Coordinates of C-alpha atoms in Angstrom, one line a residue:
Chain A
M1163 CA -22.1 10.9 -31.5
T1164 CA -21.8 11.6 -35.3
G1165 CA -18.7 11.0 -37.4
P1166 CA -15.1 12.1 -36.9
D1167 CA -14.5 15.8 -36.3
P1168 CA -10.8 16.3 -36.8
A1169 CA -10.8 19.9 -35.7
G1170 CA -12.9 19.2 -32.7
L1171 CA -10.6 16.4 -31.6
Y1172 CA -7.6 18.6 -32.2
R1173 CA -9.1 21.3 -30.1
T1174 CA -9.6 18.9 -27.2
V1175 CA -6.1 17.5 -27.2
R1176 CA -4.7 21.0 -27.6
L1177 CA -6.9 22.4 -24.8
I1178 CA -5.8 19.6 -22.4
R1179 CA -2.1 20.1 -23.4
R1180 CA -2.1 23.8 -22.8
F1181 CA -4.3 23.5 -19.7
E1182 CA -1.7 21.1 -18.2
E1183 CA 1.2 23.4 -19.2
R1184 CA -0.4 26.4 -17.7
A1185 CA -1.3 24.4 -14.6
I1186 CA 2.3 23.4 -14.1
E1187 CA 3.3 27.1 -14.4
L1188 CA 0.8 27.8 -11.6
V1189 CA 2.3 25.0 -9.6
D1190 CA 5.7 26.5 -10.0
A1191 CA 4.4 29.9 -9.1
G1192 CA 2.9 28.5 -5.9
E1193 CA -0.7 29.2 -7.0
I1194 CA -1.6 25.5 -7.1
V1195 CA -0.7 24.0 -3.8
G1196 CA -0.1 20.3 -3.6
G1197 CA 0.9 19.9 -7.2
I1198 CA -0.8 17.9 -10.0
H1199 CA -0.5 14.7 -11.8
P1200 CA 0.2 15.8 -15.4
Y1201 CA -1.7 14.2 -18.2
L1202 CA 0.8 15.4 -20.8
G1203 CA 1.1 12.9 -23.6
Q1204 CA -2.1 11.0 -22.8
E1205 CA -4.5 13.6 -24.2
G1206 CA -5.5 11.5 -27.1
V1207 CA -7.2 9.0 -24.9
A1208 CA -9.6 11.3 -23.0
A1209 CA -10.2 13.3 -26.2
G1210 CA -11.0 10.2 -28.3
V1211 CA -13.1 8.4 -25.8
C1212 CA -15.2 11.4 -24.8
A1213 CA -15.7 12.4 -28.5
A1214 CA -17.6 9.1 -28.9
L1215 CA -19.8 9.6 -25.9
G1216 CA -23.0 11.7 -25.8
P1217 CA -23.5 14.6 -23.5
G1218 CA -25.7 12.6 -21.2
D1219 CA -23.2 9.7 -20.8
L1220 CA -21.3 9.3 -17.6
V1221 CA -17.6 9.3 -16.9
T1222 CA -15.3 8.6 -13.9
G1223 CA -11.6 9.1 -13.8
T1224 CA -8.5 9.0 -11.8
H1225 CA -6.0 11.2 -9.9
R1226 CA -4.6 12.0 -13.3
G1227 CA -7.9 13.3 -14.3
H1228 CA -7.8 16.8 -15.8
G1229 CA -8.0 15.5 -19.3
H1230 CA -11.1 13.3 -18.6
V1231 CA -13.0 16.2 -17.0
L1232 CA -12.1 18.7 -19.8
A1233 CA -12.8 16.3 -22.6
K1234 CA -16.2 15.6 -21.2
G1235 CA -17.0 19.3 -21.4
A1236 CA -16.2 20.9 -18.1
D1237 CA -15.4 24.6 -18.1
P1238 CA -11.6 25.0 -18.1
A1239 CA -11.8 28.3 -16.2
R1240 CA -13.8 26.7 -13.3
M1241 CA -11.5 23.6 -13.5
L1242 CA -8.4 25.8 -13.1
A1243 CA -10.1 27.7 -10.3
E1244 CA -10.6 24.4 -8.6
L1245 CA -6.9 23.6 -8.9
C1246 CA -6.2 26.9 -7.4
G1247 CA -8.5 26.2 -4.5
R1248 CA -11.0 29.0 -5.2
V1249 CA -14.7 29.1 -4.4
T1250 CA -15.3 29.7 -8.1
G1251 CA -13.9 26.2 -8.8
L1252 CA -15.9 23.3 -10.0
N1253 CA -16.0 21.8 -6.5
R1254 CA -15.9 25.2 -4.7
G1255 CA -12.3 24.6 -3.7
R1256 CA -13.1 21.4 -1.8
G1257 CA -11.8 18.8 -4.2
G1258 CA -8.8 20.1 -6.0
S1259 CA -6.9 18.4 -8.7
M1260 CA -7.5 14.8 -7.7
H1261 CA -11.3 15.1 -7.1
A1262 CA -12.5 17.4 -9.8
A1263 CA -16.1 16.6 -10.6
D1264 CA -18.8 18.2 -12.7
L1265 CA -22.0 16.2 -12.4
G1266 CA -23.6 18.6 -14.8
V1267 CA -21.6 17.3 -17.7
G1268 CA -21.7 13.7 -16.5
V1269 CA -18.3 13.6 -14.7
L1270 CA -19.0 11.8 -11.4
G1271 CA -15.6 12.6 -10.2
A1272 CA -11.9 12.0 -10.5
N1273 CA -10.9 9.5 -7.8
A1274 CA -7.6 9.4 -6.0
I1275 CA -7.8 5.7 -5.0
V1276 CA -6.5 3.6 -7.8
G1277 CA -9.1 1.2 -9.2
A1278 CA -11.9 2.7 -7.2
A1279 CA -13.9 4.5 -9.9
G1280 CA -15.0 1.5 -12.0
A1281 CA -17.5 0.1 -9.6
I1282 CA -18.9 3.5 -8.9
L1283 CA -19.5 4.1 -12.5
T1284 CA -21.0 0.6 -13.0
G1285 CA -23.6 1.4 -10.3
A1286 CA -24.4 4.8 -11.7
V1287 CA -25.0 3.5 -15.2
W1288 CA -27.0 0.6 -13.9
A1289 CA -29.2 2.9 -11.8
R1290 CA -29.8 5.3 -14.7
R1291 CA -30.7 2.5 -17.1
R1292 CA -33.1 1.0 -14.5
R1293 CA -34.8 4.4 -14.6
G1294 CA -35.1 4.1 -18.4
D1295 CA -32.3 6.4 -19.5
D1296 CA -30.3 5.3 -22.5
V1297 CA -26.9 6.0 -21.0
V1298 CA -23.5 4.4 -21.3
G1299 CA -20.4 5.2 -19.3
A1300 CA -16.6 5.2 -19.6
T1301 CA -14.3 4.8 -16.7
F1302 CA -10.6 5.6 -17.0
F1303 CA -7.9 3.9 -15.0
G1304 CA -4.2 3.2 -15.4
D1305 CA -2.2 0.0 -15.9
G1306 CA -1.5 -0.1 -12.2
A1307 CA -5.2 -0.5 -11.5
V1308 CA -5.6 -3.8 -13.2
N1309 CA -4.0 -5.4 -10.2
E1310 CA -6.6 -3.9 -7.8
G1311 CA -9.2 -6.4 -6.7
M1312 CA -12.0 -3.9 -6.6
L1313 CA -11.6 -3.1 -10.3
L1314 CA -11.7 -6.8 -11.1
E1315 CA -14.8 -7.2 -9.0
A1316 CA -16.3 -4.3 -11.0
F1317 CA -15.5 -6.1 -14.3
N1318 CA -17.4 -9.1 -13.0
L1319 CA -20.5 -7.1 -11.9
A1320 CA -20.7 -5.2 -15.1
A1321 CA -20.3 -8.2 -17.3
L1322 CA -22.7 -10.3 -15.2
W1323 CA -25.4 -7.7 -15.3
R1324 CA -24.5 -6.4 -18.7
V1325 CA -24.0 -2.9 -17.7
P1326 CA -22.8 -0.8 -20.6
V1327 CA -19.5 0.5 -19.2
L1328 CA -16.4 1.0 -21.2
F1329 CA -13.4 0.2 -19.1
V1330 CA -10.6 2.4 -20.5
C1331 CA -7.2 1.3 -19.4
E1332 CA -4.7 4.1 -20.0
N1333 CA -1.6 1.9 -20.2
N1334 CA 1.2 4.5 -20.0
G1335 CA 3.8 1.9 -19.0
Y1336 CA 4.3 2.9 -15.4
A1337 CA 2.3 2.7 -12.1
T1338 CA 4.1 5.7 -10.6
T1339 CA 7.5 4.2 -11.1
M1340 CA 6.7 0.5 -11.4
P1341 CA 7.0 -0.6 -15.0
V1342 CA 4.0 -2.5 -16.3
E1343 CA 6.2 -5.5 -17.1
G1344 CA 7.1 -5.8 -13.5
A1345 CA 3.5 -5.5 -12.2
V1346 CA 1.1 -7.2 -14.5
A1347 CA 1.0 -11.0 -14.7
G1348 CA -0.7 -12.1 -17.9
T1349 CA -2.1 -9.3 -20.0
I1350 CA -4.5 -6.4 -19.6
A1351 CA -6.7 -7.8 -22.3
G1352 CA -6.6 -11.1 -20.6
R1353 CA -8.2 -9.6 -17.6
A1354 CA -11.2 -8.7 -19.7
A1355 CA -11.3 -12.1 -21.4
A1356 CA -11.6 -13.8 -18.0
F1357 CA -14.9 -12.0 -17.6
G1358 CA -16.2 -12.6 -21.1
M1359 CA -15.6 -8.9 -22.0
P1360 CA -14.4 -7.9 -25.5
A1361 CA -11.1 -6.1 -25.3
T1362 CA -9.5 -3.9 -28.0
A1363 CA -6.0 -2.5 -27.9
V1364 CA -5.6 0.9 -29.5
D1365 CA -2.8 3.4 -30.1
G1366 CA -3.7 6.0 -27.5
Q1367 CA -1.5 8.6 -29.2
D1368 CA -3.9 8.8 -32.1
P1369 CA -7.1 10.5 -31.0
E1370 CA -8.9 9.4 -34.2
Q1371 CA -8.2 5.8 -33.6
V1372 CA -9.3 6.0 -30.0
R1373 CA -12.5 7.7 -31.1
A1374 CA -13.2 5.1 -33.7
V1375 CA -12.6 2.2 -31.4
T1376 CA -14.7 3.8 -28.7
A1377 CA -17.6 4.7 -31.1
A1378 CA -17.8 1.0 -32.2
A1379 CA -17.8 -0.2 -28.6
V1380 CA -20.4 2.4 -27.6
A1381 CA -22.6 1.3 -30.5
R1382 CA -22.4 -2.3 -29.4
M1383 CA -23.0 -1.4 -25.8
R1384 CA -26.1 0.7 -26.6
A1385 CA -27.4 -2.3 -28.6
G1386 CA -27.2 -4.4 -25.4
G1387 CA -23.8 -5.9 -25.9
G1388 CA -22.6 -5.4 -22.3
P1389 CA -19.3 -3.9 -21.1
E1390 CA -16.1 -3.8 -23.0
L1391 CA -12.5 -2.9 -22.3
V1392 CA -10.2 -0.7 -24.3
E1393 CA -6.5 -0.7 -23.7
A1394 CA -5.1 2.6 -24.9
R1395 CA -1.3 2.3 -25.2
T1396 CA 0.0 5.7 -24.3
Y1397 CA 2.9 7.4 -22.5
R1398 CA 3.2 10.0 -19.9
F1399 CA 5.6 12.7 -21.2
D1400 CA 6.1 14.3 -17.8
A1401 CA 6.5 13.3 -14.2
H1402 CA 4.1 11.1 -12.3
H1403 CA 3.4 14.2 -10.1
T1404 CA 4.9 17.7 -10.2
F1405 CA 6.6 16.7 -7.0
E1406 CA 9.1 14.9 -9.3
H1407 CA 10.1 18.3 -10.7
R1408 CA 11.9 18.8 -7.4
V1409 CA 13.3 15.4 -6.8
R1410 CA 15.2 13.2 -9.2
L1411 CA 13.6 9.8 -9.7
D1412 CA 15.5 7.6 -12.1
Y1413 CA 13.1 5.0 -13.5
R1414 CA 12.7 5.8 -17.2
P1415 CA 15.5 5.9 -19.7
P1416 CA 15.8 9.3 -21.3
E1417 CA 15.8 7.8 -24.8
E1418 CA 12.5 6.1 -24.0
V1419 CA 10.9 9.4 -23.1
A1420 CA 12.4 11.1 -26.1
A1421 CA 11.1 8.4 -28.4
A1422 CA 7.7 8.6 -26.9
R1423 CA 7.6 12.4 -27.2
R1424 CA 8.0 12.0 -31.0
R1425 CA 4.5 10.4 -31.0
D1426 CA 2.7 13.3 -29.7
P1427 CA -1.1 13.2 -29.9
V1428 CA -1.2 17.0 -30.4
L1429 CA 1.1 16.8 -33.4
I1430 CA -0.5 13.6 -34.8
Q1431 CA -4.0 15.2 -34.8
G1432 CA -2.7 18.7 -35.7
D1433 CA -1.0 17.4 -38.8
R1434 CA -4.5 16.3 -40.1
L1435 CA -5.7 19.9 -40.3
P1436 CA -5.0 22.6 -42.8
A1437 CA -2.5 25.0 -41.3
E1438 CA -4.9 27.9 -41.0
V1439 CA -7.6 25.8 -39.2
R1440 CA -4.9 24.6 -36.8
A1441 CA -3.7 28.1 -36.2
A1442 CA -7.2 29.3 -35.5
V1443 CA -7.8 26.5 -33.0
D1444 CA -4.5 27.3 -31.3
A1445 CA -5.4 30.9 -31.0
E1446 CA -8.8 30.1 -29.6
V1447 CA -7.4 27.7 -27.0
E1448 CA -4.8 30.3 -26.0
A1449 CA -7.5 32.9 -25.5
T1450 CA -9.7 30.4 -23.6
L1451 CA -6.8 29.6 -21.2
A1452 CA -5.7 33.1 -20.8
A1453 CA -9.2 33.9 -19.6
A1454 CA -9.2 30.8 -17.5
V1455 CA -6.0 31.8 -15.7
D1456 CA -7.4 35.2 -15.1
F1457 CA -10.7 33.8 -13.8
A1458 CA -8.9 31.3 -11.6
L1459 CA -6.6 33.8 -10.0
A1460 CA -9.4 36.3 -9.5
G1461 CA -11.6 33.9 -7.6
P1462 CA -11.8 34.4 -3.9
A1463 CA -10.3 31.9 -1.5
P1464 CA -12.9 30.1 0.6
D1465 CA -13.8 31.4 4.0
P1466 CA -12.2 29.2 6.6
A1467 CA -15.4 29.3 8.5
T1468 CA -17.0 27.2 5.7
A1469 CA -14.4 24.4 5.8
L1470 CA -16.9 21.7 6.6
D1471 CA -19.7 23.0 4.4
H1472 CA -21.2 20.2 2.3
L1473 CA -19.9 17.5 4.6
Y1474 CA -23.4 16.3 5.0
A1475 CA -26.0 16.4 2.3
S1476 CA -28.7 16.0 5.0
G1477 CA -27.7 19.3 6.6
L1478 CA -26.2 17.7 9.7
T1479 CA -23.5 19.9 11.2
A1480 CA -20.5 18.5 12.9
R1481 CA -19.2 19.4 16.3
T1482 CA -16.1 21.7 16.1
G1483 CA -12.7 20.4 17.1
G1484 CA -11.7 23.3 19.3
G1485 CA -12.4 24.0 23.0
Chain B
M414 CA -51.9 -5.9 20.7
P415 CA -49.7 -7.3 18.0
R416 CA -46.3 -8.7 18.9
L417 CA -43.5 -7.7 16.5
S418 CA -40.0 -9.1 16.4
Y419 CA -37.1 -6.9 15.8
R420 CA -36.1 -8.9 12.7
R421 CA -39.6 -8.6 11.3
A422 CA -39.6 -4.8 12.1
L423 CA -36.6 -4.5 9.8
T424 CA -38.5 -6.3 7.0
R425 CA -41.5 -4.1 7.5
A426 CA -39.3 -1.0 7.2
L427 CA -37.7 -2.2 4.0
A428 CA -41.1 -3.2 2.5
D429 CA -42.7 0.1 3.5
E430 CA -39.9 2.3 2.1
M431 CA -39.7 0.3 -1.2
T432 CA -43.4 0.7 -1.6
R433 CA -43.3 4.4 -0.8
D434 CA -40.2 5.2 -2.9
E435 CA -39.4 3.6 -6.2
S436 CA -35.8 4.6 -6.0
V437 CA -35.1 2.4 -3.0
F438 CA -33.6 -1.0 -3.9
L439 CA -31.8 -3.7 -1.9
L440 CA -28.6 -5.5 -2.7
G441 CA -26.5 -8.0 -0.9
E442 CA -25.5 -11.6 -0.6
D443 CA -28.2 -14.2 -0.4
I444 CA -30.9 -11.7 0.1
R445 CA -33.3 -13.2 -2.4
V446 CA -33.7 -16.2 -0.2
A447 CA -33.5 -14.0 2.9
A448 CA -30.6 -15.9 4.4
A449 CA -30.6 -13.6 7.4
G450 CA -34.4 -13.6 7.7
V451 CA -34.6 -9.9 7.1
T452 CA -35.7 -9.7 3.4
T453 CA -38.3 -12.4 3.7
G454 CA -41.0 -12.1 1.0
L455 CA -39.4 -9.0 -0.6
L456 CA -38.3 -10.7 -3.8
K457 CA -41.8 -11.9 -4.5
K458 CA -43.2 -8.5 -3.8
F459 CA -40.7 -6.3 -5.6
G460 CA -38.9 -8.5 -8.1
P461 CA -35.2 -9.2 -8.8
E462 CA -34.3 -5.7 -10.0
R463 CA -35.1 -4.3 -6.6
V464 CA -33.9 -7.3 -4.5
L465 CA -30.6 -7.8 -6.1
D466 CA -28.5 -10.8 -5.1
T467 CA -24.9 -10.0 -5.5
P468 CA -21.8 -12.1 -6.1
L469 CA -19.3 -12.2 -3.3
S470 CA -17.8 -8.9 -4.3
E471 CA -18.3 -6.7 -1.2
Q472 CA -16.0 -3.9 -2.3
A473 CA -17.4 -3.6 -5.7
F474 CA -21.1 -3.8 -4.7
T475 CA -20.5 -1.3 -2.0
S476 CA -19.1 1.2 -4.5
F477 CA -21.8 0.1 -7.0
A478 CA -24.3 1.4 -4.5
T479 CA -22.4 4.6 -4.2
G480 CA -22.6 5.1 -7.9
A481 CA -26.3 4.2 -8.0
A482 CA -26.9 6.8 -5.2
L483 CA -25.0 9.4 -7.3
A484 CA -27.4 8.6 -10.1
G485 CA -30.5 9.2 -7.9
A486 CA -31.2 5.8 -6.4
R487 CA -31.5 4.9 -2.7
P488 CA -29.7 1.6 -2.2
V489 CA -29.8 -0.5 0.9
I490 CA -27.0 -3.0 1.3
E491 CA -27.5 -5.9 3.6
F492 CA -24.2 -7.3 5.0
Q493 CA -24.3 -10.9 6.3
I494 CA -21.4 -10.5 8.6
P495 CA -20.4 -7.4 10.6
S496 CA -16.7 -7.9 9.9
L497 CA -17.3 -7.4 6.2
L498 CA -17.5 -3.7 7.2
F499 CA -13.7 -3.9 7.6
L500 CA -13.5 -5.0 4.0
V501 CA -15.7 -2.1 2.7
F502 CA -14.5 0.5 5.2
E503 CA -12.6 2.2 2.4
Q504 CA -15.6 2.3 0.1
I505 CA -17.9 3.7 2.7
V506 CA -15.5 6.1 4.4
N507 CA -13.2 7.2 1.6
H508 CA -15.8 7.5 -1.1
A509 CA -19.5 7.5 0.0
H510 CA -18.8 9.7 3.0
K511 CA -16.4 12.1 1.4
F512 CA -18.1 12.8 -2.0
P513 CA -20.5 15.5 -0.9
L514 CA -17.8 17.6 0.6
M515 CA -15.1 16.9 -2.0
T516 CA -17.5 17.8 -4.8
G517 CA -18.4 21.0 -3.1
G518 CA -22.0 19.9 -2.6
Q519 CA -22.7 18.7 -6.1
C520 CA -24.0 15.3 -4.9
A521 CA -25.6 13.3 -2.1
V522 CA -24.8 9.6 -1.4
P523 CA -27.9 8.2 0.3
V524 CA -26.9 4.6 0.9
T525 CA -28.0 2.6 3.9
Y526 CA -25.7 -0.2 5.1
L527 CA -27.7 -2.7 7.2
V528 CA -25.9 -5.2 9.3
P529 CA -28.3 -7.7 10.9
G530 CA -26.5 -9.8 13.4
S531 CA -23.8 -7.5 14.5
G532 CA -21.7 -8.5 17.6
S533 CA -21.5 -11.9 19.0
R534 CA -23.8 -14.6 17.7
T535 CA -22.1 -17.1 20.0
G536 CA -19.9 -19.7 18.4
W537 CA -19.1 -17.6 15.3
A538 CA -15.7 -16.8 16.7
G539 CA -13.1 -14.3 15.7
Q540 CA -14.0 -13.1 12.3
H541 CA -17.8 -13.0 12.6
S542 CA -18.4 -11.4 16.0
D543 CA -17.2 -7.8 15.8
H544 CA -19.4 -4.8 16.5
P545 CA -17.6 -2.0 14.8
Y546 CA -20.0 0.9 15.2
G547 CA -17.4 3.0 16.9
L548 CA -15.2 3.1 13.7
F549 CA -18.1 4.7 11.8
A550 CA -19.0 7.1 14.5
H551 CA -15.3 8.2 14.6
V552 CA -15.2 9.0 11.0
G553 CA -18.5 10.8 11.1
V554 CA -20.7 8.4 9.2
T555 CA -24.2 8.4 10.6
T556 CA -24.3 5.3 12.9
V557 CA -27.5 3.8 14.3
V558 CA -27.8 0.9 16.8
P559 CA -31.5 0.3 17.5
A560 CA -32.4 -1.7 20.6
T561 CA -36.2 -2.3 20.2
P562 CA -38.5 -3.5 17.4
A563 CA -40.1 -0.1 17.1
D564 CA -36.8 1.6 16.9
A565 CA -35.5 -1.0 14.4
Y566 CA -38.4 0.0 12.2
G567 CA -38.3 3.7 12.8
L568 CA -34.6 4.2 12.6
L569 CA -34.2 2.1 9.5
V570 CA -36.9 4.1 7.8
S571 CA -35.1 7.3 8.7
A572 CA -31.8 5.9 7.5
I573 CA -33.2 5.1 4.1
R574 CA -34.8 8.6 3.8
C575 CA -31.5 10.3 5.0
D576 CA -29.5 12.0 2.2
D577 CA -26.2 10.8 3.8
P578 CA -24.7 7.3 4.1
V579 CA -26.0 5.6 7.2
V580 CA -24.8 2.4 8.9
V581 CA -27.5 0.5 10.8
F582 CA -26.2 -2.0 13.2
A583 CA -28.8 -4.5 14.3
P584 CA -27.2 -6.4 17.2
A585 CA -27.5 -10.2 17.1
G586 CA -28.5 -9.9 20.7
A587 CA -31.6 -7.9 19.8
L588 CA -32.8 -9.6 16.7
D589 CA -35.2 -11.9 18.5
V590 CA -36.5 -9.3 20.9
R591 CA -40.3 -9.0 20.6
A592 CA -42.5 -6.2 21.7
D593 CA -46.1 -5.0 21.6
V594 CA -46.2 -2.4 18.9
T595 CA -49.2 -0.3 18.3
D596 CA -48.1 2.0 15.6
L597 CA -44.9 2.1 13.6
A598 CA -43.4 5.5 12.7
P599 CA -40.1 6.9 11.7
V600 CA -37.7 7.6 14.5
P601 CA -35.5 10.7 14.0
L602 CA -31.8 10.1 13.7
G603 CA -29.7 11.7 16.5
R604 CA -32.4 11.5 19.1
G605 CA -31.9 9.4 22.3
V606 CA -34.5 8.3 24.7
V607 CA -34.7 7.6 28.4
R608 CA -35.9 4.0 28.7
R609 CA -36.3 4.1 32.4
P610 CA -36.2 7.1 34.6
G611 CA -34.0 7.1 37.7
A612 CA -32.4 9.5 40.1
D613 CA -29.0 8.2 41.2
V614 CA -27.1 7.3 38.1
T615 CA -27.4 7.4 34.3
V616 CA -26.5 4.3 32.5
V617 CA -25.9 4.7 28.8
A618 CA -26.5 1.4 27.1
V619 CA -25.9 0.7 23.4
G620 CA -28.1 -1.6 21.3
H621 CA -29.0 -5.0 22.8
L622 CA -27.3 -3.9 26.1
V623 CA -30.3 -1.6 26.7
H624 CA -32.2 -4.7 27.6
D625 CA -29.4 -5.8 30.0
A626 CA -29.3 -2.4 31.5
L627 CA -33.0 -2.4 32.1
A628 CA -32.8 -5.8 33.7
V629 CA -30.0 -4.7 36.0
A630 CA -31.9 -1.5 36.9
E631 CA -34.8 -3.6 37.9
E632 CA -32.7 -5.9 40.0
L633 CA -31.2 -2.9 41.8
A634 CA -34.5 -1.1 42.3
G635 CA -34.8 -0.4 46.0
Q636 CA -31.1 0.1 46.4
V637 CA -30.2 2.3 43.5
S638 CA -32.5 4.4 41.2
V639 CA -31.0 3.8 37.8
E640 CA -31.9 5.9 34.7
V641 CA -31.3 4.1 31.4
F642 CA -30.4 6.3 28.5
D643 CA -30.5 4.7 25.0
P644 CA -28.8 7.0 22.5
R645 CA -30.1 5.0 19.5
T646 CA -27.9 6.9 17.2
L647 CA -24.2 7.0 18.0
Y648 CA -23.4 9.6 15.4
P649 CA -24.8 12.2 15.5
F650 CA -25.2 11.6 19.3
D651 CA -27.9 13.2 21.3
W652 CA -25.6 15.1 23.6
D653 CA -28.4 17.4 24.9
G654 CA -30.5 14.4 25.9
L655 CA -27.7 12.7 27.7
L656 CA -26.4 15.9 29.4
D657 CA -29.9 16.6 30.6
S658 CA -30.1 13.1 32.2
V659 CA -26.6 13.3 33.8
S660 CA -27.3 16.8 35.1
R661 CA -30.1 15.2 37.1
T662 CA -28.4 12.1 38.3
G663 CA -24.8 13.4 38.7
R664 CA -23.4 10.0 37.9
L665 CA -22.5 8.1 34.7
V666 CA -21.9 4.5 33.7
V667 CA -21.6 3.5 30.1
V668 CA -22.0 -0.1 28.8
D669 CA -20.8 -0.6 25.3
D670 CA -20.1 -3.9 23.4
S671 CA -17.1 -2.7 21.6
N672 CA -13.4 -2.4 22.4
R673 CA -12.3 -0.1 25.2
S674 CA -9.5 2.0 23.6
C675 CA -10.8 4.8 21.5
G676 CA -14.3 3.4 21.9
I677 CA -17.6 5.3 21.9
A678 CA -17.8 4.8 25.7
G679 CA -14.7 7.0 26.1
E680 CA -16.2 9.7 23.9
I681 CA -19.4 9.6 25.9
I682 CA -17.6 10.0 29.2
A683 CA -15.3 12.7 27.8
T684 CA -18.2 14.8 26.5
V685 CA -20.2 14.5 29.7
V686 CA -17.3 15.5 32.0
E687 CA -16.6 18.5 29.7
H688 CA -20.1 19.8 30.5
V689 CA -21.4 18.3 33.8
P690 CA -19.8 18.1 37.3
L691 CA -20.1 14.6 38.5
A692 CA -20.6 13.3 42.0
A693 CA -18.3 10.3 41.3
P694 CA -15.8 9.2 38.6
P695 CA -17.6 7.9 35.6
R696 CA -17.2 4.2 34.7
R697 CA -17.4 2.2 31.5
V698 CA -18.0 -1.5 30.9
T699 CA -16.8 -2.6 27.5
R700 CA -15.0 -5.4 25.7
P701 CA -11.3 -5.5 26.5
D702 CA -8.8 -3.5 24.5
G703 CA -8.1 -5.1 21.2
A704 CA -10.6 -7.9 21.8
V705 CA -11.0 -10.8 19.5
L706 CA -13.9 -13.0 20.4
P707 CA -12.8 -16.5 21.2
F708 CA -14.8 -19.5 20.0
A709 CA -15.8 -21.4 23.1
P710 CA -19.0 -20.1 24.5
A711 CA -17.6 -19.4 28.0
L712 CA -14.7 -17.5 26.5
D713 CA -17.0 -15.5 24.1
R714 CA -19.2 -14.4 27.0
A715 CA -16.1 -13.5 29.1
V716 CA -15.1 -10.9 26.6
Q717 CA -18.5 -9.2 26.2
P718 CA -19.8 -6.8 28.8
G719 CA -22.0 -8.6 31.2
R720 CA -24.8 -7.8 33.6
D721 CA -22.5 -8.6 36.6
Q722 CA -19.9 -6.1 35.5
L723 CA -22.6 -3.5 34.9
T724 CA -24.1 -4.1 38.3
A725 CA -20.7 -3.8 40.0
A726 CA -19.9 -0.6 38.1
I727 CA -23.2 1.0 39.1
Q728 CA -22.7 0.0 42.7
L729 CA -19.1 1.3 42.8
T730 CA -20.1 4.6 41.2
V731 CA -22.9 5.2 43.7
K732 CA -20.6 4.2 46.6
D733 CA -17.9 6.7 45.4
G734 CA -20.0 9.7 46.0

């Protein structure tokens, strides 16, 4: 990736922001069944990291994964159609919000099991490099995941075999409702140090900083430096899940949320642009999302008779459950 | 005619597939020195990038294989202990198995999980003696339990070539079986075989128990004509082959070295009675419900299905009608 592109970064954070806001509207309207895990507030992390990756590089993410998938270049219209469970969705309506994947742009999938995606990405990058491809990868996970054994095993494998994987911890302060102070013994950077991995903390609210830190790490990794960890300190402005819109969970002081909202990645990046550039990007994003909503809602629902299509890549068909 | 051991048949299958297809590689614990005797000679032949010794990180290296498969490789993981599958059940079932559907067909996950030494190895006690093939059949992961050297070769080759995850259970009780083998060839997944034709009762035997069933059939010859059906693959199961057999014999006994409740034996019986009228109630010989294999050899044997139990079950079934 070349140097900073302030307007491009702004477009990405703005796109994710407005995508999430439109998606919440569709949840409230009953068009997205099952709800979503909003990424509101964390947009700077996905935008900054993916801006420093090349188109052929690989990404895995989490249940809070819309931002990662969009930042890596997936089509917002097909992504929204996926959330609405339409056959026109990225996953043909089979994955939904928590499993959105677009292998064509290097997104091997959002993963709904906390800490699960790091080892998968490590294996994928290792296999591609063994084949001679000059790829690196970035895997996103939350602060809660640093207590999952599988992720720590993945740290070890990647470091031991010098697989160029950037472990991106999105430390938003809470694992669902558990504050990071109540969950993480030691430090997140200390987890990396234990495996001999360089770790850098960065202000996740500033897309430029995230991009710069990632670009430096990616350059070291491409030069053979092995995996690294980035701890992006961020904050989730909204609920853990849209379910919280209906129930009252009391775990964050309102003044803490209000203070965090003043450090908004969309505003931080937007303020770096001339007003007319920013307005043009905003208008373009609005048009893109208006078209995306139309596309998503126009897509047909899947035929129930196809519910188990794609279960087996080998073409095996399963016995039915009835009769 | 060359004699081939079951264990060496597995080695031959791995070597042949690695030679045939550059994307096949092996990973697992202590496989460079061939601790289980299955990967003998492969490090020297293929090098450390294709015979990859792993740290003790079962969950991570199982998902590492999933990622490698997503990137176009065909990994084969060797597990040294069958009970490790409990540890990586999540990685196989919740990730590798589900990705093709959840991505709407964007990917395949062709990983082979090879478990040489499944079931009791006598004296390995509670945490090393499980035979958890039924769990994988239940969740719909292709599940293979070869009984003979030729099938060990042919089914492992087919597993590696399959575009889906496949678990290959090589029962400890079969690893030292030797047979005259003239030609080695792939054996299709999902196809059972009648090991011994008979007229009075169909005995379905899984894995190493095929050899016990054949021995019992031989002992009973003259009194009862026993047909021995070896499904070879438990998921997908060769229902047509089995129903054809039971339609001829009219009686069914299943011998299965896994726990009774919700076990594969129950599924086999249920499916048969859904389709074929039987002359006598079907029977199954299994481990007890919730079995944990005790250490002392006599206790270990007491929990596994034995030839005496199978003989009694056959005789009762024939007497019943």
